[in-house]
Amino acid sequence: MRWLLSILFLFALTSCMRSNDTLSPLLSVVQPQGGVFKDRKVRVVGYAMDDTGLGSVRVKSNIQKETELLPEKERGDKLYQFSFIVNTPQSGQVELTITATDLSGRSREMKLPLVLDARQPQIRLERTEPIVEYTTRTVAPPPGSENQEPIVERTPVNKGIRITGRALDDTGVDKVVVQYQQGGKTLYNTLSLPKGKEVPFYVEVPVRSATIIAVDAAGNRISVQAR
């Protein structure tokens, strides 16, 4: 609760510094601090403060009309903790605007950008091909053969697979991981790739099948088998 003590200290210091109401209210959001979220429901928690008393605390966004958060019975209080849930019908970008107004009519506004992403990323496998190497050996010609030159035999050996593809996500691919079994163990290889909405990848693995896992910025994931 260190953040709460800091807010109360700032509130007390501000109250001591002004003898008349010349400043707008203070606003602080402690949860969340913006970003990308996996669910379409995000709880926002914060505080509004004013040493002469709060008259209104409102929130609006690009997906909903303005809503009053401050109950009528708490109008005039100097400190108010607000808490509400952002609930969107679909994934997308939301910008919240929180406005605190004191009893003198002075206001302070805060904007909080959020990205709500409940959709999985996509993986497009463009090519999967075996890695083939050849072993050679020299054998003597069969008895009675007219050709007495040694015979060189080439035998194909499967050394694994090459996988080429793309990971896509509307809010951004965070990482691409290759999972495969080798020697009785499950191995994970996080590819060194830039983050972005469309990330191409290429990987070679020493087995005949592997699982490609893509994770987006919100933590949504998807896996595809490559063989």
PDB file of C-alpha atoms in Angstrom:
ATOM      1  CA  MET A   1       0.000   0.000   0.000  1.00  0.00           C
ATOM      2  CA  ARG A   2       3.010   2.309  -0.451  1.00  0.00           C
ATOM      3  CA  TRP A   3       1.264   4.047  -3.340  1.00  0.00           C
ATOM      4  CA  LEU A   4      -1.678   4.958  -1.057  1.00  0.00           C
ATOM      5  CA  LEU A   5       0.640   6.516   1.529  1.00  0.00           C
ATOM      6  CA  SER A   6       2.314   8.520  -1.230  1.00  0.00           C
ATOM      7  CA  ILE A   7      -1.050   9.797  -2.453  1.00  0.00           C
ATOM      8  CA  LEU A   8      -2.148  10.805   1.055  1.00  0.00           C
ATOM      9  CA  PHE A   9       1.180  12.567   1.670  1.00  0.00           C
ATOM     10  CA  LEU A  10       0.855  14.475  -1.605  1.00  0.00           C
ATOM     11  CA  PHE A  11      -2.716  15.398  -0.742  1.00  0.00           C
ATOM     12  CA  ALA A  12      -1.717  16.712   2.701  1.00  0.00           C
ATOM     13  CA  LEU A  13       1.222  18.645   1.248  1.00  0.00           C
ATOM     14  CA  THR A  14      -0.975  20.225  -1.411  1.00  0.00           C
ATOM     15  CA  SER A  15      -3.563  21.238   1.177  1.00  0.00           C
ATOM     16  CA  CYS A  16      -0.891  23.009   3.231  1.00  0.00           C
ATOM     17  CA  MET A  17       0.501  24.865   0.242  1.00  0.00           C
ATOM     18  CA  ARG A  18      -2.691  26.662  -0.773  1.00  0.00           C
ATOM     19  CA  SER A  19      -4.920  28.845   1.325  1.00  0.00           C
ATOM     20  CA  ASN A  20      -7.527  29.388  -1.367  1.00  0.00           C
ATOM     21  CA  ASP A  21      -8.860  27.196  -4.170  1.00  0.00           C
ATOM     22  CA  THR A  22      -6.677  28.046  -7.137  1.00  0.00           C
ATOM     23  CA  LEU A  23      -5.684  24.519  -8.216  1.00  0.00           C
ATOM     24  CA  SER A  24      -7.586  21.771  -9.955  1.00  0.00           C
ATOM     25  CA  PRO A  25      -8.244  18.417  -8.248  1.00  0.00           C
ATOM     26  CA  LEU A  26      -5.625  15.690  -8.252  1.00  0.00           C
ATOM     27  CA  LEU A  27      -6.172  12.442 -10.171  1.00  0.00           C
ATOM     28  CA  SER A  28      -4.261   9.188  -9.884  1.00  0.00           C
ATOM     29  CA  VAL A  29      -4.845   5.786 -11.513  1.00  0.00           C
ATOM     30  CA  VAL A  30      -3.108   2.939  -9.684  1.00  0.00           C
ATOM     31  CA  GLN A  31      -4.529   0.019 -11.671  1.00  0.00           C
ATOM     32  CA  PRO A  32      -3.824  -0.529 -14.521  1.00  0.00           C
ATOM     33  CA  GLN A  33      -1.128   1.742 -15.938  1.00  0.00           C
ATOM     34  CA  GLY A  34      -2.273   1.206 -19.524  1.00  0.00           C
ATOM     35  CA  GLY A  35      -1.139  -1.519 -21.889  1.00  0.00           C
ATOM     36  CA  VAL A  36      -2.487  -4.636 -23.594  1.00  0.00           C
ATOM     37  CA  PHE A  37      -4.832  -7.012 -21.783  1.00  0.00           C
ATOM     38  CA  LYS A  38      -5.988 -10.523 -22.551  1.00  0.00           C
ATOM     39  CA  ASP A  39      -9.601 -10.161 -21.381  1.00  0.00           C
ATOM     40  CA  ARG A  40     -12.280  -7.784 -22.583  1.00  0.00           C
ATOM     41  CA  LYS A  41     -12.968  -6.853 -18.955  1.00  0.00           C
ATOM     42  CA  VAL A  42     -10.419  -4.655 -17.162  1.00  0.00           C
ATOM     43  CA  ARG A  43     -10.854  -3.145 -13.705  1.00  0.00           C
ATOM     44  CA  VAL A  44      -9.652   0.440 -13.267  1.00  0.00           C
ATOM     45  CA  VAL A  45      -8.857   1.706  -9.763  1.00  0.00           C
ATOM     46  CA  GLY A  46      -7.765   5.201  -8.817  1.00  0.00           C
ATOM     47  CA  TYR A  47      -8.198   8.243  -6.602  1.00  0.00           C
ATOM     48  CA  ALA A  48      -9.540  11.763  -6.980  1.00  0.00           C
ATOM     49  CA  MET A  49      -8.562  14.383  -4.390  1.00  0.00           C
ATOM     50  CA  ASP A  50      -9.320  18.020  -3.682  1.00  0.00           C
ATOM     51  CA  ASP A  51      -8.851  19.931  -0.421  1.00  0.00           C
ATOM     52  CA  THR A  52     -12.041  21.945  -0.904  1.00  0.00           C
ATOM     53  CA  GLY A  53     -14.206  18.948  -1.861  1.00  0.00           C
ATOM     54  CA  LEU A  54     -15.039  16.979  -4.977  1.00  0.00           C
ATOM     55  CA  GLY A  55     -18.131  17.785  -6.977  1.00  0.00           C
ATOM     56  CA  SER A  56     -17.887  15.152  -9.692  1.00  0.00           C
ATOM     57  CA  VAL A  57     -15.747  12.263 -10.949  1.00  0.00           C
ATOM     58  CA  ARG A  58     -16.708  11.105 -14.439  1.00  0.00           C
ATOM     59  CA  VAL A  59     -15.435   8.622 -16.997  1.00  0.00           C
ATOM     60  CA  LYS A  60     -16.095   8.284 -20.714  1.00  0.00           C
ATOM     61  CA  SER A  61     -14.481   6.441 -23.595  1.00  0.00           C
ATOM     62  CA  ASN A  62     -14.735   5.925 -27.326  1.00  0.00           C
ATOM     63  CA  ILE A  63     -17.104   2.987 -26.684  1.00  0.00           C
ATOM     64  CA  GLN A  64     -19.389   4.358 -23.970  1.00  0.00           C
ATOM     65  CA  LYS A  65     -21.083   7.553 -22.885  1.00  0.00           C
ATOM     66  CA  GLU A  66     -19.924   9.618 -19.931  1.00  0.00           C
ATOM     67  CA  THR A  67     -20.738   8.095 -16.538  1.00  0.00           C
ATOM     68  CA  GLU A  68     -20.701   9.704 -13.103  1.00  0.00           C
ATOM     69  CA  LEU A  69     -18.615   7.731 -10.614  1.00  0.00           C
ATOM     70  CA  LEU A  70     -18.990   9.905  -7.516  1.00  0.00           C
ATOM     71  CA  PRO A  71     -22.118   8.977  -5.511  1.00  0.00           C
ATOM     72  CA  GLU A  72     -24.335  11.881  -4.494  1.00  0.00           C
ATOM     73  CA  LYS A  73     -23.824  11.096  -0.799  1.00  0.00           C
ATOM     74  CA  GLU A  74     -20.041  11.479  -1.204  1.00  0.00           C
ATOM     75  CA  ARG A  75     -20.225  14.782  -3.053  1.00  0.00           C
ATOM     76  CA  GLY A  76     -18.046  17.245  -1.165  1.00  0.00           C
ATOM     77  CA  ASP A  77     -15.631  14.601   0.116  1.00  0.00           C
ATOM     78  CA  LYS A  78     -11.973  15.518  -0.238  1.00  0.00           C
ATOM     79  CA  LEU A  79     -10.753  12.014  -1.175  1.00  0.00           C
ATOM     80  CA  TYR A  80     -12.614   9.470  -3.270  1.00  0.00           C
ATOM     81  CA  GLN A  81     -11.462   6.057  -4.453  1.00  0.00           C
ATOM     82  CA  PHE A  82     -13.107   5.028  -7.707  1.00  0.00           C
ATOM     83  CA  SER A  83     -13.290   1.560  -9.181  1.00  0.00           C
ATOM     84  CA  PHE A  84     -15.034   0.450 -12.364  1.00  0.00           C
ATOM     85  CA  ILE A  85     -14.803  -2.220 -15.053  1.00  0.00           C
ATOM     86  CA  VAL A  86     -14.186  -1.543 -18.732  1.00  0.00           C
ATOM     87  CA  ASN A  87     -16.281  -4.073 -20.634  1.00  0.00           C
ATOM     88  CA  THR A  88     -16.149  -4.131 -24.421  1.00  0.00           C
ATOM     89  CA  PRO A  89     -18.184  -6.331 -26.792  1.00  0.00           C
ATOM     90  CA  GLN A  90     -15.100  -7.060 -28.889  1.00  0.00           C
ATOM     91  CA  SER A  91     -11.357  -6.688 -28.878  1.00  0.00           C
ATOM     92  CA  GLY A  92      -9.942  -3.316 -29.748  1.00  0.00           C
ATOM     93  CA  GLN A  93      -8.423  -0.063 -28.553  1.00  0.00           C
ATOM     94  CA  VAL A  94     -10.127   1.913 -25.812  1.00  0.00           C
ATOM     95  CA  GLU A  95      -9.138   5.365 -24.568  1.00  0.00           C
ATOM     96  CA  LEU A  96     -10.629   6.300 -21.222  1.00  0.00           C
ATOM     97  CA  THR A  97     -11.008   9.925 -20.167  1.00  0.00           C
ATOM     98  CA  ILE A  98     -11.414  10.437 -16.407  1.00  0.00           C
ATOM     99  CA  THR A  99     -12.387  13.918 -15.219  1.00  0.00           C
ATOM    100  CA  ALA A 100     -12.466  15.176 -11.632  1.00  0.00           C
ATOM    101  CA  THR A 101     -14.211  18.485 -10.828  1.00  0.00           C
ATOM    102  CA  ASP A 102     -14.163  20.262  -7.468  1.00  0.00           C
ATOM    103  CA  LEU A 103     -16.952  22.264  -5.867  1.00  0.00           C
ATOM    104  CA  SER A 104     -15.548  25.470  -7.367  1.00  0.00           C
ATOM    105  CA  GLY A 105     -15.874  24.068 -10.883  1.00  0.00           C
ATOM    106  CA  ARG A 106     -12.179  23.505 -11.541  1.00  0.00           C
ATOM    107  CA  SER A 107     -11.440  20.251 -13.394  1.00  0.00           C
ATOM    108  CA  ARG A 108      -8.565  17.951 -14.140  1.00  0.00           C
ATOM    109  CA  GLU A 109      -8.607  15.357 -16.931  1.00  0.00           C
ATOM    110  CA  MET A 110      -6.611  12.149 -17.346  1.00  0.00           C
ATOM    111  CA  LYS A 111      -6.471   9.882 -20.384  1.00  0.00           C
ATOM    112  CA  LEU A 112      -5.815   6.155 -20.054  1.00  0.00           C
ATOM    113  CA  PRO A 113      -5.221   4.149 -23.278  1.00  0.00           C
ATOM    114  CA  LEU A 114      -6.000   0.424 -23.169  1.00  0.00           C
ATOM    115  CA  VAL A 115      -5.860  -2.368 -25.739  1.00  0.00           C
ATOM    116  CA  LEU A 116      -8.216  -5.270 -25.050  1.00  0.00           C
ATOM    117  CA  ASP A 117      -7.256  -8.379 -26.990  1.00  0.00           C
ATOM    118  CA  ALA A 118      -9.188 -11.618 -26.547  1.00  0.00           C
ATOM    119  CA  ARG A 119      -8.241 -13.036 -29.947  1.00  0.00           C
ATOM    120  CA  GLN A 120      -5.554 -15.622 -30.580  1.00  0.00           C
ATOM    121  CA  PRO A 121      -2.693 -14.840 -32.933  1.00  0.00           C
ATOM    122  CA  GLN A 122      -2.415 -16.706 -36.236  1.00  0.00           C
ATOM    123  CA  ILE A 123       0.319 -18.943 -37.620  1.00  0.00           C
ATOM    124  CA  ARG A 124       0.704 -19.479 -41.346  1.00  0.00           C
ATOM    125  CA  LEU A 125       3.035 -22.299 -42.292  1.00  0.00           C
ATOM    126  CA  GLU A 126       4.335 -21.474 -45.742  1.00  0.00           C
ATOM    127  CA  ARG A 127       6.769 -24.343 -46.224  1.00  0.00           C
ATOM    128  CA  THR A 128       7.912 -27.440 -44.376  1.00  0.00           C
ATOM    129  CA  GLU A 129      10.604 -29.593 -45.949  1.00  0.00           C
ATOM    130  CA  PRO A 130      12.916 -32.373 -44.762  1.00  0.00           C
ATOM    131  CA  ILE A 131      16.596 -31.766 -44.171  1.00  0.00           C
ATOM    132  CA  VAL A 132      18.309 -34.558 -46.086  1.00  0.00           C
ATOM    133  CA  GLU A 133      21.979 -35.404 -45.949  1.00  0.00           C
ATOM    134  CA  TYR A 134      23.697 -38.225 -47.813  1.00  0.00           C
ATOM    135  CA  THR A 135      26.157 -40.733 -46.454  1.00  0.00           C
ATOM    136  CA  THR A 136      28.527 -42.440 -48.853  1.00  0.00           C
ATOM    137  CA  ARG A 137      30.396 -45.677 -48.754  1.00  0.00           C
ATOM    138  CA  THR A 138      32.631 -47.459 -51.196  1.00  0.00           C
ATOM    139  CA  VAL A 139      32.020 -51.132 -51.910  1.00  0.00           C
ATOM    140  CA  ALA A 140      33.813 -53.624 -54.109  1.00  0.00           C
ATOM    141  CA  PRO A 141      32.120 -54.672 -57.343  1.00  0.00           C
ATOM    142  CA  PRO A 142      30.420 -58.046 -57.291  1.00  0.00           C
ATOM    143  CA  PRO A 143      32.558 -61.004 -58.355  1.00  0.00           C
ATOM    144  CA  GLY A 144      32.576 -61.544 -62.085  1.00  0.00           C
ATOM    145  CA  SER A 145      31.504 -57.992 -62.890  1.00  0.00           C
ATOM    146  CA  GLU A 146      32.998 -56.497 -66.022  1.00  0.00           C
ATOM    147  CA  ASN A 147      33.468 -53.197 -64.181  1.00  0.00           C
ATOM    148  CA  GLN A 148      36.074 -53.717 -61.494  1.00  0.00           C
ATOM    149  CA  GLU A 149      36.000 -50.107 -60.293  1.00  0.00           C
ATOM    150  CA  PRO A 150      34.798 -49.616 -56.698  1.00  0.00           C
ATOM    151  CA  ILE A 151      31.141 -48.609 -56.391  1.00  0.00           C
ATOM    152  CA  VAL A 152      30.191 -45.493 -54.376  1.00  0.00           C
ATOM    153  CA  GLU A 153      26.777 -45.822 -52.725  1.00  0.00           C
ATOM    154  CA  ARG A 154      24.876 -42.714 -51.477  1.00  0.00           C
ATOM    155  CA  THR A 155      22.201 -43.197 -48.831  1.00  0.00           C
ATOM    156  CA  PRO A 156      19.773 -40.357 -47.869  1.00  0.00           C
ATOM    157  CA  VAL A 157      19.474 -39.648 -44.136  1.00  0.00           C
ATOM    158  CA  ASN A 158      16.719 -37.441 -42.692  1.00  0.00           C
ATOM    159  CA  LYS A 159      18.295 -34.931 -40.293  1.00  0.00           C
ATOM    160  CA  GLY A 160      15.176 -32.955 -39.417  1.00  0.00           C
ATOM    161  CA  ILE A 161      12.890 -30.368 -40.993  1.00  0.00           C
ATOM    162  CA  ARG A 162      13.034 -26.749 -42.136  1.00  0.00           C
ATOM    163  CA  ILE A 163       9.983 -24.639 -41.275  1.00  0.00           C
ATOM    164  CA  THR A 164       9.134 -21.303 -42.859  1.00  0.00           C
ATOM    165  CA  GLY A 165       6.086 -19.252 -41.965  1.00  0.00           C
ATOM    166  CA  ARG A 166       4.571 -16.135 -40.449  1.00  0.00           C
ATOM    167  CA  ALA A 167       2.985 -15.248 -37.121  1.00  0.00           C
ATOM    168  CA  LEU A 168       0.298 -12.544 -37.198  1.00  0.00           C
ATOM    169  CA  ASP A 169      -1.676 -10.636 -34.582  1.00  0.00           C
ATOM    170  CA  ASP A 170      -3.611  -7.378 -34.713  1.00  0.00           C
ATOM    171  CA  THR A 171      -2.071  -6.101 -31.453  1.00  0.00           C
ATOM    172  CA  GLY A 172       1.395  -7.530 -32.019  1.00  0.00           C
ATOM    173  CA  VAL A 173       3.244 -10.849 -31.841  1.00  0.00           C
ATOM    174  CA  ASP A 174       5.363 -10.996 -28.699  1.00  0.00           C
ATOM    175  CA  LYS A 175       7.285 -14.233 -29.335  1.00  0.00           C
ATOM    176  CA  VAL A 176       7.444 -17.386 -31.443  1.00  0.00           C
ATOM    177  CA  VAL A 177       8.553 -20.639 -29.798  1.00  0.00           C
ATOM    178  CA  VAL A 178       9.430 -24.011 -31.336  1.00  0.00           C
ATOM    179  CA  GLN A 179       8.643 -27.102 -29.233  1.00  0.00           C
ATOM    180  CA  TYR A 180       9.856 -30.608 -30.063  1.00  0.00           C
ATOM    181  CA  GLN A 181      10.774 -33.935 -28.493  1.00  0.00           C
ATOM    182  CA  GLN A 182      14.344 -35.184 -28.545  1.00  0.00           C
ATOM    183  CA  GLY A 183      16.029 -37.839 -26.441  1.00  0.00           C
ATOM    184  CA  GLY A 184      12.927 -38.282 -24.325  1.00  0.00           C
ATOM    185  CA  LYS A 185      12.874 -34.577 -23.404  1.00  0.00           C
ATOM    186  CA  THR A 186      10.582 -31.734 -24.433  1.00  0.00           C
ATOM    187  CA  LEU A 187      12.661 -28.828 -25.705  1.00  0.00           C
ATOM    188  CA  TYR A 188      11.575 -25.218 -26.226  1.00  0.00           C
ATOM    189  CA  ASN A 189      13.417 -22.802 -28.488  1.00  0.00           C
ATOM    190  CA  THR A 190      12.348 -19.151 -28.426  1.00  0.00           C
ATOM    191  CA  LEU A 191      13.233 -17.642 -31.779  1.00  0.00           C
ATOM    192  CA  SER A 192      15.141 -14.379 -31.880  1.00  0.00           C
ATOM    193  CA  LEU A 193      12.639 -12.281 -33.812  1.00  0.00           C
ATOM    194  CA  PRO A 194      11.461  -8.667 -33.825  1.00  0.00           C
ATOM    195  CA  LYS A 195       8.040  -7.959 -32.356  1.00  0.00           C
ATOM    196  CA  GLY A 196       5.307  -6.795 -34.692  1.00  0.00           C
ATOM    197  CA  LYS A 197       1.915  -7.462 -36.196  1.00  0.00           C
ATOM    198  CA  GLU A 198       3.373  -9.752 -38.871  1.00  0.00           C
ATOM    199  CA  VAL A 199       6.546 -11.648 -38.003  1.00  0.00           C
ATOM    200  CA  PRO A 200       8.196 -14.005 -40.531  1.00  0.00           C
ATOM    201  CA  PHE A 201      10.183 -16.915 -39.117  1.00  0.00           C
ATOM    202  CA  TYR A 202      12.515 -19.649 -40.351  1.00  0.00           C
ATOM    203  CA  VAL A 203      13.831 -22.487 -38.208  1.00  0.00           C
ATOM    204  CA  GLU A 204      15.556 -25.849 -38.562  1.00  0.00           C
ATOM    205  CA  VAL A 205      14.959 -28.591 -35.992  1.00  0.00           C
ATOM    206  CA  PRO A 206      16.727 -31.973 -35.737  1.00  0.00           C
ATOM    207  CA  VAL A 207      13.476 -33.971 -35.648  1.00  0.00           C
ATOM    208  CA  ARG A 208      10.734 -34.879 -38.099  1.00  0.00           C
ATOM    209  CA  SER A 209       7.941 -32.885 -36.435  1.00  0.00           C
ATOM    210  CA  ALA A 210       7.661 -29.819 -34.220  1.00  0.00           C
ATOM    211  CA  THR A 211       5.068 -27.479 -32.746  1.00  0.00           C
ATOM    212  CA  ILE A 212       5.176 -23.763 -33.518  1.00  0.00           C
ATOM    213  CA  ILE A 213       3.743 -21.586 -30.725  1.00  0.00           C
ATOM    214  CA  ALA A 214       2.929 -17.889 -31.176  1.00  0.00           C
ATOM    215  CA  VAL A 215       2.143 -15.602 -28.222  1.00  0.00           C
ATOM    216  CA  ASP A 216       0.762 -12.094 -28.607  1.00  0.00           C
ATOM    217  CA  ALA A 217       1.305  -9.048 -26.412  1.00  0.00           C
ATOM    218  CA  ALA A 218      -1.746  -9.869 -24.283  1.00  0.00           C
ATOM    219  CA  GLY A 219      -0.631 -13.446 -23.580  1.00  0.00           C
ATOM    220  CA  ASN A 220      -2.997 -15.165 -26.010  1.00  0.00           C
ATOM    221  CA  ARG A 221      -1.354 -18.112 -27.736  1.00  0.00           C
ATOM    222  CA  ILE A 222      -1.865 -20.589 -30.520  1.00  0.00           C
ATOM    223  CA  SER A 223       0.075 -23.691 -31.598  1.00  0.00           C
ATOM    224  CA  VAL A 224       0.378 -25.442 -34.960  1.00  0.00           C
ATOM    225  CA  GLN A 225       1.964 -28.799 -35.737  1.00  0.00           C
ATOM    226  CA  ALA A 226       4.604 -28.864 -38.472  1.00  0.00           C
ATOM    227  CA  ARG A 227       5.894 -32.079 -40.005  1.00  0.00           C
TER     228      ARG A 227
END
